[in-house]
Amino acid sequence: MPRQGKGRYTAYWLLAPGAIWLGLFFVIPFYSLVSASLFDPNGSVLTGYDVTYHFANFGNAIKNYYPELLRSLWYAGLATLVCLVIGYVLAYAIAFKAGRWRNLLLVLVIAPFFTSFLLRTLSWKLILSDHGFVVDTLQKVHILGSDGRLLNTWFAVVAGIVYNFLPFMVLPLYASLEKIDGRLIEAAGDLYANPFKAFFKVTWPLSLPGVVAGTLLTFIPAAGDFINAQLLGGPGQRMVGNTIQSLFTSTQDYAAAGALSVILMALIVGLVMVYIRRAGTEELV
Amino acid sequence: MSPLARTWRWIKAHVVLGLGLLVLVYMFVPIAVVVLMSFNDPGKSKNVYKFRSFTLDNWTNPCHPAGMCHAVGLSLGIGLLATVVATIIGTMAAFGLVRHDFKGRSFANTVIFLPMASPEIVMGSSLLALFISGSKIITLGFWTIFIAHVMFCLSFVIVTVKARLAGLDDNLEQAAMDLYANERETFWRITFPLVLPGILGAALLAFSLSFDDFIITNLNAGQETTFPMFVYGAAQRGVPMQVNVIGTLMFLIAIVIVLGGELNNRLKARALAS
């Protein structure tokens, strides 16, 4: 219900503080990041940096860190897919099968996430640790070799990402499933569609906005995450987030770190654009 | 119908619910571990990834690890301050966006969406790049953490309040105006109370985002240590069991707040129905 208020400028006054904050601390920093990515790589914290439009930073960053970049996209993509499958089951159960327990179940979905992100991840480290219950059991049934382990493998990292970003998938899925009129699914049944056909012809297409929103909200933070790789993975599981973090904090190579951040952002924006176009839900944003 | 067929039907009817509940159980496994470990006595052993024996020491002596309670205090302080500021300016912006038509509205919506769509590491590192180039004006510490937290909470506040505002029935406001309430009275007696649950939800979300943030904070904290940073630092050596006490407490407090709100709603609905 947008309307022209009595003061034409009321909207601007209301928006001003938020706009200034986001402008100063989100938009401008992004510019500084892009300019940092063009720093002369020979600068240092002591001598200062010059923006020398050193575009070679990008080439060097890709050349040096492409395994981490690819690994990040691959881990994040796989984790998003797993999240989609198990998140869909949970959201579907809450939306259609939970009856009056709906709200309680929704609270339960969010509740674990009030315990610190890091503590939850450390908790997984304990669960998957060597000589822990899970590893011992898997070794007994010979799924893992007798010296096999879960920690420091890609499995542990992806499992951690799946766990930590699952609510970002479940909540949008639930929001769009809940809106579906149950009578449509019944109608499909009346018209002799079996449950599978009814699901793929009616429920799934109607839930697509939730699927798109959920996969984006899961994939984006997952691709930039480094906590899971740090705590659950080994040196072979480093993701691009780990590299950016250490370039900024320990190596203090701001030029390379800036270039790598810009590349990551560009990759994500590019993938997201293609994906949204494919999914045909451009009105999402 | 034979009992076998009946069982089969029951299974078919409940299989989705059962699978959903399994996923929910999976979500609680790490929480159970956190609660369990808050009662663990690791003794002299350095292995903090195994339950050794039961103790209440961690609960009676939560501030034992050096610096931990200071870190919790800092996180609480920044969380509260950032929540208040982000909620106020975010709510204002939400009203501006929903209630007014103006040039650049869709651009504003896009800028607001962007922080939610950027990876944290990129936002954190770009803020750091800004603070480094402005190091003569501001030094990394409490205020840079505060600035960063308000920044990334803002979008979530705006989106949450906007959703509540957009779903509002404006007949109620029309009715108030018809009954000779002026604009200010209508706002404070009708609109604001109706939007309040959305604002409170947004504040809760902002606080939990702020309290829990590690990636952006770690880059912009300078010499300060927030609770997540403390946990991360401790994780390299072996976490003190007391961090699990804090984790359990946070979980319990959140449950009480959320369930309290839900109960309040139900009681109100019942009072209205009778």
Coordinates of C-alpha atoms in Angstrom, one line a residue:
Chain A
M1 CA 0.0 0.0 0.0
P2 CA 2.6 2.6 -1.0
R3 CA 1.2 6.1 -0.8
Q4 CA 2.4 9.6 -1.2
G5 CA 2.7 10.8 2.4
K6 CA 1.9 14.3 3.4
G7 CA 5.6 15.2 3.4
R8 CA 7.1 14.2 0.0
Y9 CA 10.5 13.7 1.7
T10 CA 9.3 11.6 4.7
A11 CA 10.5 8.4 3.0
Y12 CA 14.0 9.9 2.5
W13 CA 14.2 10.9 6.1
L14 CA 13.1 7.5 7.3
L15 CA 15.6 5.8 5.0
A16 CA 18.5 8.2 5.6
P17 CA 20.2 6.6 8.7
G18 CA 20.0 3.1 7.2
A19 CA 21.1 4.2 3.8
I20 CA 24.0 6.2 5.2
W21 CA 25.1 3.2 7.3
L22 CA 24.9 0.7 4.4
G23 CA 26.6 3.3 2.1
L24 CA 29.5 4.0 4.4
F25 CA 30.1 0.5 5.7
F26 CA 28.9 -1.8 2.9
V27 CA 29.0 0.0 -0.5
I28 CA 32.2 2.1 0.1
P29 CA 34.1 -0.8 1.7
F30 CA 33.3 -2.8 -1.4
Y31 CA 35.0 -0.1 -3.4
S32 CA 38.0 -0.2 -1.1
L33 CA 38.1 -3.9 -1.6
V34 CA 38.1 -3.6 -5.4
S35 CA 40.8 -0.9 -5.1
A36 CA 42.8 -3.1 -2.7
S37 CA 42.6 -5.8 -5.4
L38 CA 44.4 -3.4 -7.7
F39 CA 47.2 -2.6 -5.2
D40 CA 50.8 -2.8 -6.2
P41 CA 51.6 -6.2 -4.7
N42 CA 55.0 -4.9 -3.6
G43 CA 53.5 -2.6 -1.0
S44 CA 53.4 -3.6 2.7
V45 CA 51.7 -2.4 5.8
L46 CA 54.7 -0.3 6.7
T47 CA 55.3 1.5 3.5
G48 CA 51.6 1.7 2.5
Y49 CA 49.9 0.7 -0.7
D50 CA 49.4 2.3 -4.1
V51 CA 46.6 1.6 -6.4
T52 CA 48.5 0.9 -9.5
Y53 CA 45.8 -0.9 -11.4
H54 CA 47.8 -4.0 -11.1
F55 CA 45.3 -6.3 -12.9
A56 CA 47.8 -9.1 -12.8
N57 CA 46.7 -9.6 -9.2
F58 CA 43.6 -11.3 -10.5
G59 CA 45.5 -13.6 -12.8
N60 CA 48.0 -14.4 -10.1
A61 CA 45.2 -15.1 -7.6
I62 CA 43.5 -17.5 -10.0
K63 CA 46.7 -19.2 -10.8
N64 CA 47.8 -19.6 -7.2
Y65 CA 44.5 -20.4 -5.6
Y66 CA 42.3 -22.1 -8.3
P67 CA 42.2 -25.4 -6.3
E68 CA 40.7 -23.7 -3.3
L69 CA 38.2 -21.8 -5.5
L70 CA 37.0 -24.9 -7.3
R71 CA 36.9 -26.9 -4.1
S72 CA 34.7 -24.2 -2.4
L73 CA 32.2 -24.2 -5.3
W74 CA 32.2 -28.0 -5.3
Y75 CA 31.7 -28.4 -1.5
A76 CA 29.1 -25.7 -1.4
G77 CA 27.2 -27.1 -4.3
L78 CA 27.2 -30.7 -2.9
A79 CA 26.2 -29.4 0.6
T80 CA 23.4 -27.4 -1.0
L81 CA 22.1 -30.4 -2.8
V82 CA 22.1 -32.6 0.3
C83 CA 20.4 -29.7 2.3
L84 CA 17.8 -29.5 -0.4
V85 CA 16.9 -33.2 -0.1
I86 CA 16.8 -33.5 3.6
G87 CA 15.5 -30.0 4.1
Y88 CA 12.6 -30.7 1.7
V89 CA 11.6 -33.7 3.6
L90 CA 11.5 -31.8 6.9
A91 CA 9.7 -28.7 5.4
Y92 CA 7.2 -31.0 3.7
A93 CA 6.5 -32.9 6.9
I94 CA 6.0 -29.7 8.9
A95 CA 3.8 -28.1 6.2
F96 CA 1.5 -31.0 5.4
K97 CA 1.8 -33.7 8.1
A98 CA 2.4 -31.9 11.4
G99 CA -1.1 -30.6 12.0
R100 CA -1.3 -28.5 15.2
W101 CA 2.3 -29.2 16.0
R102 CA 3.5 -27.0 13.1
N103 CA 4.6 -24.0 15.1
L104 CA 6.3 -26.1 17.7
L105 CA 8.3 -27.9 15.1
L106 CA 9.3 -24.7 13.4
V107 CA 10.6 -23.4 16.7
L108 CA 12.6 -26.7 17.0
V109 CA 14.1 -26.1 13.6
I110 CA 15.5 -22.8 14.6
A111 CA 16.3 -23.6 18.3
P112 CA 19.6 -25.5 17.7
F113 CA 21.0 -22.4 16.0
F114 CA 21.0 -20.3 19.1
T115 CA 23.9 -22.3 20.3
S116 CA 27.0 -20.8 18.9
F117 CA 27.9 -21.7 15.3
L118 CA 31.5 -22.6 16.5
L119 CA 30.3 -24.7 19.4
R120 CA 28.1 -26.7 17.0
T121 CA 30.9 -27.3 14.7
L122 CA 33.2 -28.3 17.5
S123 CA 30.5 -30.7 18.6
W124 CA 30.7 -32.4 15.2
K125 CA 34.4 -32.6 15.6
L126 CA 33.8 -34.6 18.7
I127 CA 31.1 -36.8 17.2
L128 CA 33.3 -37.6 14.1
S129 CA 36.6 -37.9 16.0
D130 CA 38.9 -40.9 15.8
H131 CA 38.0 -43.6 18.2
G132 CA 34.6 -41.9 18.6
F133 CA 31.4 -43.9 18.5
V134 CA 30.6 -43.1 14.9
V135 CA 34.1 -44.0 13.6
D136 CA 34.3 -47.2 15.7
T137 CA 30.9 -48.4 14.5
L138 CA 31.7 -47.7 10.8
Q139 CA 35.0 -49.5 11.3
K140 CA 33.2 -52.5 12.8
V141 CA 30.8 -52.8 9.9
H142 CA 33.8 -52.3 7.5
I143 CA 32.4 -49.2 5.8
L144 CA 35.6 -47.6 7.0
G145 CA 39.0 -49.4 7.0
S146 CA 40.5 -50.2 10.4
D147 CA 42.6 -47.0 10.3
G148 CA 40.0 -45.1 8.4
R149 CA 38.8 -41.8 9.8
L150 CA 36.2 -39.1 9.1
L151 CA 37.9 -36.0 10.5
N152 CA 40.1 -34.2 8.0
T153 CA 38.2 -35.6 5.0
W154 CA 35.9 -33.9 2.6
F155 CA 33.0 -35.9 4.0
A156 CA 33.4 -34.2 7.4
V157 CA 33.6 -30.7 5.9
V158 CA 30.6 -31.2 3.7
A159 CA 28.6 -32.7 6.6
G160 CA 29.5 -29.7 8.7
I161 CA 28.4 -27.3 6.0
V162 CA 25.1 -29.2 5.5
Y163 CA 24.4 -29.1 9.2
N164 CA 25.2 -25.5 9.8
F165 CA 23.2 -24.1 6.9
L166 CA 20.2 -26.4 6.9
P167 CA 17.8 -23.9 8.5
F168 CA 18.5 -21.4 5.6
M169 CA 17.1 -24.1 3.4
V170 CA 14.2 -25.3 5.5
L171 CA 12.6 -22.0 6.3
P172 CA 12.1 -20.7 2.7
L173 CA 11.0 -24.1 1.6
Y174 CA 8.5 -24.2 4.4
A175 CA 7.2 -20.7 3.6
S176 CA 6.4 -21.7 0.0
L177 CA 5.1 -25.2 0.8
E178 CA 2.8 -23.8 3.4
K179 CA 1.1 -21.6 0.8
I180 CA 0.2 -24.5 -1.4
D181 CA -3.5 -25.3 -1.4
G182 CA -3.9 -29.0 -0.3
R183 CA -6.9 -29.3 -2.6
L184 CA -4.7 -29.1 -5.6
I185 CA -2.8 -32.2 -4.5
E186 CA -6.1 -34.0 -3.8
A187 CA -7.4 -33.0 -7.2
A188 CA -4.3 -34.5 -8.8
G189 CA -5.1 -37.7 -6.9
D190 CA -8.7 -37.6 -8.0
L191 CA -7.5 -37.3 -11.6
Y192 CA -5.6 -40.6 -11.1
A193 CA -2.1 -39.3 -10.6
N194 CA -0.2 -41.5 -8.3
P195 CA 1.5 -39.8 -5.3
F196 CA 4.8 -39.5 -7.1
K197 CA 3.3 -38.0 -10.2
A198 CA 1.1 -35.6 -8.1
F199 CA 4.3 -34.6 -6.3
F200 CA 6.3 -33.9 -9.4
K201 CA 3.5 -32.3 -11.4
V202 CA 1.9 -30.2 -8.6
T203 CA 3.8 -29.8 -5.3
W204 CA 7.3 -29.5 -6.7
P205 CA 6.6 -26.8 -9.3
L206 CA 4.6 -24.8 -6.8
S207 CA 7.4 -24.9 -4.3
L208 CA 10.0 -23.7 -6.8
P209 CA 10.3 -20.2 -5.4
G210 CA 11.2 -21.7 -2.0
V211 CA 13.7 -24.1 -3.7
V212 CA 15.4 -21.2 -5.4
A213 CA 15.5 -19.0 -2.3
G214 CA 16.6 -21.8 -0.1
T215 CA 19.4 -23.0 -2.4
L216 CA 20.7 -19.5 -2.8
L217 CA 20.6 -18.8 0.9
T218 CA 22.5 -22.0 1.5
F219 CA 25.0 -21.9 -1.3
I220 CA 26.2 -18.3 -0.8
P221 CA 27.3 -18.5 2.8
A222 CA 28.6 -22.0 2.2
A223 CA 30.9 -21.0 -0.6
G224 CA 32.5 -18.3 1.6
D225 CA 32.6 -20.3 4.8
F226 CA 35.9 -21.4 6.2
I227 CA 35.0 -22.5 9.8
N228 CA 33.9 -26.0 8.7
A229 CA 37.0 -26.5 6.6
Q230 CA 39.2 -25.2 9.4
L231 CA 37.8 -27.3 12.3
L232 CA 36.7 -30.4 10.5
G233 CA 39.0 -30.6 7.5
G234 CA 42.7 -31.0 7.1
P235 CA 45.2 -29.1 4.8
G236 CA 43.7 -31.0 1.8
Q237 CA 40.3 -29.4 2.5
R238 CA 41.2 -25.7 2.5
M239 CA 38.5 -23.6 1.0
V240 CA 38.8 -20.1 -0.5
G241 CA 37.5 -18.6 2.7
N242 CA 40.5 -20.0 4.6
T243 CA 42.9 -18.6 2.0
I244 CA 41.3 -15.1 2.1
Q245 CA 41.3 -15.1 5.9
S246 CA 44.9 -16.1 6.2
L247 CA 46.0 -13.7 3.4
F248 CA 44.4 -10.9 5.3
T249 CA 45.3 -11.7 8.9
S250 CA 48.6 -13.6 8.8
T251 CA 50.3 -12.9 5.5
Q252 CA 48.9 -9.4 5.2
D253 CA 49.0 -9.6 1.5
Y254 CA 46.1 -7.3 0.9
A255 CA 46.5 -7.1 -2.8
A256 CA 46.1 -10.9 -3.3
A257 CA 43.4 -11.1 -0.6
G258 CA 41.4 -8.3 -2.2
A259 CA 41.7 -9.9 -5.7
L260 CA 40.6 -13.3 -4.4
S261 CA 37.6 -11.8 -2.6
V262 CA 36.5 -9.9 -5.7
I263 CA 36.9 -13.1 -7.8
L264 CA 34.8 -15.1 -5.2
M265 CA 32.1 -12.5 -5.3
A266 CA 32.1 -12.3 -9.1
L267 CA 31.9 -16.1 -9.3
I268 CA 29.0 -16.3 -6.9
V269 CA 27.1 -13.4 -8.6
G270 CA 27.7 -15.0 -12.0
L271 CA 26.5 -18.4 -10.9
V272 CA 23.5 -16.9 -9.1
M273 CA 22.4 -14.9 -12.2
V274 CA 22.6 -18.0 -14.4
Y275 CA 20.7 -20.1 -11.9
I276 CA 17.9 -17.5 -11.3
R277 CA 17.5 -17.2 -15.1
R278 CA 17.3 -20.9 -15.5
A279 CA 14.9 -21.3 -12.6
G280 CA 12.8 -18.5 -14.2
T281 CA 12.1 -16.7 -10.9
E282 CA 13.5 -13.3 -11.6
E283 CA 11.0 -11.6 -9.4
L284 CA 12.6 -13.2 -6.4
V285 CA 14.8 -10.3 -5.4
Chain B
M1 CA -8.8 -55.2 6.4
S2 CA -6.0 -57.5 7.5
P3 CA -3.7 -56.2 10.2
L4 CA -0.8 -56.5 7.8
A5 CA -2.5 -54.2 5.3
R6 CA -3.5 -51.8 8.1
T7 CA 0.1 -51.6 9.3
W8 CA 1.3 -51.0 5.7
R9 CA -1.2 -48.2 5.4
W10 CA -0.2 -46.6 8.6
I11 CA 3.5 -46.8 7.5
K12 CA 2.6 -45.2 4.2
A13 CA 0.7 -42.4 5.9
H14 CA 3.4 -41.6 8.3
V15 CA 6.6 -42.2 6.5
V16 CA 7.2 -38.6 5.5
L17 CA 6.5 -37.4 9.0
G18 CA 8.8 -40.0 10.4
L19 CA 11.6 -39.0 8.0
G20 CA 11.1 -35.3 8.9
L21 CA 11.4 -36.1 12.6
L22 CA 14.6 -38.0 11.9
V23 CA 16.0 -34.9 10.3
L24 CA 15.0 -32.9 13.3
V25 CA 16.7 -35.4 15.6
Y26 CA 19.8 -35.0 13.5
M27 CA 19.7 -31.3 14.1
F28 CA 19.7 -31.8 17.8
V29 CA 22.6 -34.3 18.1
P30 CA 25.3 -31.7 18.4
I31 CA 23.3 -29.7 20.9
A32 CA 23.0 -32.9 23.0
V33 CA 26.8 -33.2 22.8
V34 CA 27.2 -29.6 24.0
V35 CA 24.9 -30.1 27.0
L36 CA 26.6 -33.4 27.8
M37 CA 30.1 -32.0 27.6
S38 CA 29.1 -29.1 30.0
F39 CA 29.0 -31.8 32.7
N40 CA 32.3 -33.4 31.6
D41 CA 35.3 -33.5 33.9
P42 CA 38.3 -33.9 31.5
G43 CA 40.6 -34.3 34.5
K44 CA 44.3 -34.0 33.6
S45 CA 43.8 -35.5 30.2
K46 CA 44.2 -33.2 27.2
N47 CA 41.6 -35.0 25.2
V48 CA 38.6 -32.7 25.3
Y49 CA 36.8 -34.7 22.7
K50 CA 35.8 -37.5 25.0
F51 CA 33.4 -37.7 28.0
R52 CA 35.5 -38.9 31.0
S53 CA 33.4 -38.4 34.1
F54 CA 30.5 -36.4 35.5
T55 CA 31.0 -33.2 37.3
L56 CA 29.1 -30.0 38.2
D57 CA 32.3 -28.0 38.5
N58 CA 31.8 -26.3 35.1
W59 CA 28.4 -25.1 36.1
T60 CA 29.4 -23.8 39.6
N61 CA 32.6 -22.2 38.3
P62 CA 31.7 -21.0 34.8
C63 CA 34.2 -18.1 34.7
H64 CA 37.2 -20.2 35.4
P65 CA 38.9 -20.1 32.0
A66 CA 40.9 -16.9 31.8
G67 CA 39.2 -14.3 29.7
M68 CA 36.1 -16.2 28.8
C69 CA 33.6 -14.3 30.8
H70 CA 35.1 -11.0 29.7
A71 CA 34.6 -12.2 26.1
V72 CA 31.0 -13.2 26.9
G73 CA 30.4 -9.8 28.4
L74 CA 31.9 -8.1 25.3
S75 CA 29.7 -10.1 23.0
L76 CA 26.6 -9.3 25.1
G77 CA 27.5 -5.6 25.2
I78 CA 28.1 -5.4 21.4
G79 CA 25.1 -7.6 20.8
L80 CA 22.7 -5.4 22.8
L81 CA 24.0 -2.1 21.4
A82 CA 24.1 -3.3 17.8
T83 CA 20.6 -4.8 18.2
V84 CA 19.1 -1.5 19.5
V85 CA 20.7 0.6 16.8
A86 CA 20.0 -1.8 13.9
T87 CA 16.4 -2.3 15.0
I88 CA 15.7 1.4 15.2
I89 CA 17.2 2.5 11.9
G90 CA 16.1 -0.7 10.2
T91 CA 12.5 -0.3 11.3
M92 CA 12.5 3.3 10.1
A93 CA 13.8 2.2 6.8
A94 CA 11.2 -0.6 6.5
F95 CA 8.4 2.0 7.1
G96 CA 9.9 4.3 4.5
L97 CA 10.1 1.4 2.0
V98 CA 6.6 0.0 2.5
R99 CA 4.6 3.1 3.2
H100 CA 6.0 5.5 0.7
D101 CA 6.5 5.5 -3.0
F102 CA 9.6 7.4 -4.0
K103 CA 12.3 7.5 -6.7
G104 CA 14.9 4.9 -6.2
R105 CA 12.8 2.5 -4.2
S106 CA 13.8 -0.6 -6.2
F107 CA 17.4 0.4 -6.1
A108 CA 17.2 0.7 -2.3
N109 CA 15.6 -2.7 -2.1
T110 CA 18.5 -4.2 -4.1
V111 CA 21.2 -2.5 -1.9
I112 CA 19.4 -3.9 1.1
F113 CA 19.3 -7.4 -0.3
L114 CA 23.0 -7.4 -1.2
P115 CA 24.5 -7.8 2.3
M116 CA 22.4 -10.9 2.7
A117 CA 23.7 -12.3 -0.6
S118 CA 27.4 -11.5 0.0
P119 CA 29.7 -14.1 1.6
E120 CA 30.7 -13.0 5.1
I121 CA 34.4 -13.3 4.3
V122 CA 34.0 -10.7 1.4
M123 CA 32.0 -8.2 3.6
G124 CA 34.4 -8.7 6.5
S125 CA 37.5 -8.2 4.3
S126 CA 36.1 -5.2 2.5
L127 CA 35.3 -3.5 5.8
L128 CA 38.8 -4.3 7.0
A129 CA 40.2 -2.8 3.8
L130 CA 38.2 0.4 4.6
F131 CA 39.3 0.5 8.2
I132 CA 42.9 0.0 7.2
S133 CA 42.8 2.9 4.7
G134 CA 41.1 5.0 7.4
S135 CA 43.4 3.9 10.2
K136 CA 44.2 7.5 11.1
I137 CA 40.5 8.1 12.1
I138 CA 39.5 4.8 13.6
T139 CA 41.4 2.0 15.3
L140 CA 40.2 -1.6 15.2
G141 CA 38.4 -2.6 18.4
F142 CA 35.0 -2.2 20.0
W143 CA 33.6 0.4 17.7
T144 CA 34.7 -1.3 14.5
I145 CA 33.0 -4.5 15.7
F146 CA 29.9 -2.5 16.5
I147 CA 29.8 -0.8 13.1
A148 CA 30.2 -4.1 11.3
H149 CA 27.5 -5.8 13.4
V150 CA 24.9 -3.0 12.8
M151 CA 25.8 -3.2 9.1
F152 CA 25.1 -6.9 8.6
C153 CA 22.1 -6.9 11.0
L154 CA 20.4 -4.0 9.2
S155 CA 19.2 -5.9 6.1
F156 CA 17.8 -8.7 8.2
V157 CA 15.9 -6.2 10.4
I158 CA 14.5 -4.3 7.4
V159 CA 13.4 -7.5 5.6
T160 CA 11.7 -8.9 8.7
V161 CA 9.8 -5.7 9.6
K162 CA 8.9 -5.1 5.9
A163 CA 7.3 -8.6 5.8
R164 CA 5.2 -7.8 8.8
L165 CA 4.2 -4.3 7.5
A166 CA 3.3 -5.6 4.1
G167 CA 0.9 -8.2 5.6
L168 CA -0.9 -5.5 7.7
D169 CA -4.6 -4.9 7.1
D170 CA -4.9 -1.2 6.4
N171 CA -8.6 -1.2 7.1
L172 CA -7.8 -1.0 10.7
E173 CA -5.9 2.3 10.2
Q174 CA -8.7 3.5 8.0
A175 CA -11.2 2.7 10.8
A176 CA -9.1 4.6 13.4
M177 CA -9.0 7.6 11.1
D178 CA -12.8 7.4 10.5
L179 CA -13.2 7.5 14.3
Y180 CA -11.4 10.8 14.4
A181 CA -7.9 9.6 15.5
N182 CA -5.3 11.9 14.0
E183 CA -2.2 10.4 12.2
R184 CA 0.0 10.4 15.2
E185 CA -2.7 8.6 17.4
T186 CA -3.4 6.1 14.6
F187 CA 0.3 5.3 14.4
W188 CA 1.0 4.8 18.1
R189 CA -2.3 3.1 19.0
I190 CA -2.9 1.0 15.9
T191 CA 0.0 0.6 13.5
F192 CA 2.9 0.4 16.0
P193 CA 1.3 -2.3 18.2
L194 CA 0.4 -4.3 15.2
V195 CA 4.0 -4.2 13.8
L196 CA 5.6 -4.7 17.2
P197 CA 5.8 -8.5 17.0
G198 CA 7.7 -8.1 13.8
I199 CA 10.1 -5.6 15.3
L200 CA 10.7 -7.9 18.3
G201 CA 11.4 -10.8 16.1
A202 CA 13.8 -8.7 14.1
A203 CA 15.6 -7.6 17.3
L204 CA 15.9 -11.3 18.4
L205 CA 17.3 -12.2 15.0
A206 CA 19.7 -9.3 15.1
F207 CA 21.0 -10.2 18.5
S208 CA 21.5 -13.8 17.7
L209 CA 23.4 -12.8 14.4
S210 CA 25.6 -10.4 16.3
F211 CA 26.3 -12.7 19.3
D212 CA 27.2 -15.6 17.1
D213 CA 29.2 -13.8 14.4
F214 CA 32.8 -14.9 13.9
I215 CA 34.0 -14.4 10.4
I216 CA 33.4 -10.6 10.1
T217 CA 34.2 -9.9 13.7
N218 CA 37.5 -11.8 13.7
L219 CA 38.7 -9.6 10.8
N220 CA 37.7 -6.3 12.4
A221 CA 38.2 -6.9 16.1
G222 CA 41.8 -5.7 16.5
Q223 CA 42.8 -6.6 20.1
E224 CA 39.4 -7.3 21.3
T225 CA 38.1 -10.9 21.8
T226 CA 34.4 -11.8 21.5
F227 CA 32.9 -15.1 22.7
P228 CA 33.1 -16.8 19.3
M229 CA 36.7 -15.6 18.9
F230 CA 37.5 -17.0 22.3
V231 CA 36.0 -20.4 21.3
Y232 CA 37.9 -20.3 18.1
G233 CA 41.2 -19.5 19.8
A234 CA 40.6 -22.1 22.4
A235 CA 39.8 -24.7 19.8
Q236 CA 43.4 -24.7 18.6
R237 CA 44.6 -25.8 22.1
G238 CA 41.6 -27.7 23.5
V239 CA 38.4 -26.0 24.5
P240 CA 37.7 -25.5 28.2
M241 CA 34.5 -27.3 29.1
Q242 CA 33.0 -24.1 30.4
V243 CA 32.3 -22.9 26.9
N244 CA 29.7 -25.7 26.7
V245 CA 28.0 -24.2 29.8
I246 CA 27.6 -20.9 27.9
G247 CA 26.4 -22.7 24.8
T248 CA 23.8 -24.6 26.9
L249 CA 22.6 -21.4 28.6
M250 CA 22.2 -19.6 25.3
F251 CA 20.2 -22.5 24.0
L252 CA 17.9 -22.5 27.1
I253 CA 17.4 -18.8 27.1
A254 CA 16.5 -18.8 23.4
I255 CA 14.0 -21.6 23.9
V256 CA 12.4 -19.9 26.9
I257 CA 12.0 -16.6 24.9
V258 CA 10.6 -18.3 21.8
L259 CA 8.3 -20.6 23.7
G260 CA 7.2 -17.8 26.0
G261 CA 6.2 -15.7 23.0
E262 CA 4.3 -18.7 21.5
L263 CA 2.5 -19.3 24.8
N264 CA 1.6 -15.6 25.1
N265 CA 0.1 -15.7 21.7
R266 CA -2.0 -18.8 22.5
L267 CA -3.2 -17.3 25.8
K268 CA -4.2 -14.1 24.0
A269 CA -6.0 -16.1 21.3
R270 CA -7.9 -18.0 23.9
A271 CA -8.8 -14.8 25.8
L272 CA -10.1 -13.3 22.6
A273 CA -12.1 -16.5 21.7
S274 CA -13.9 -16.6 25.1

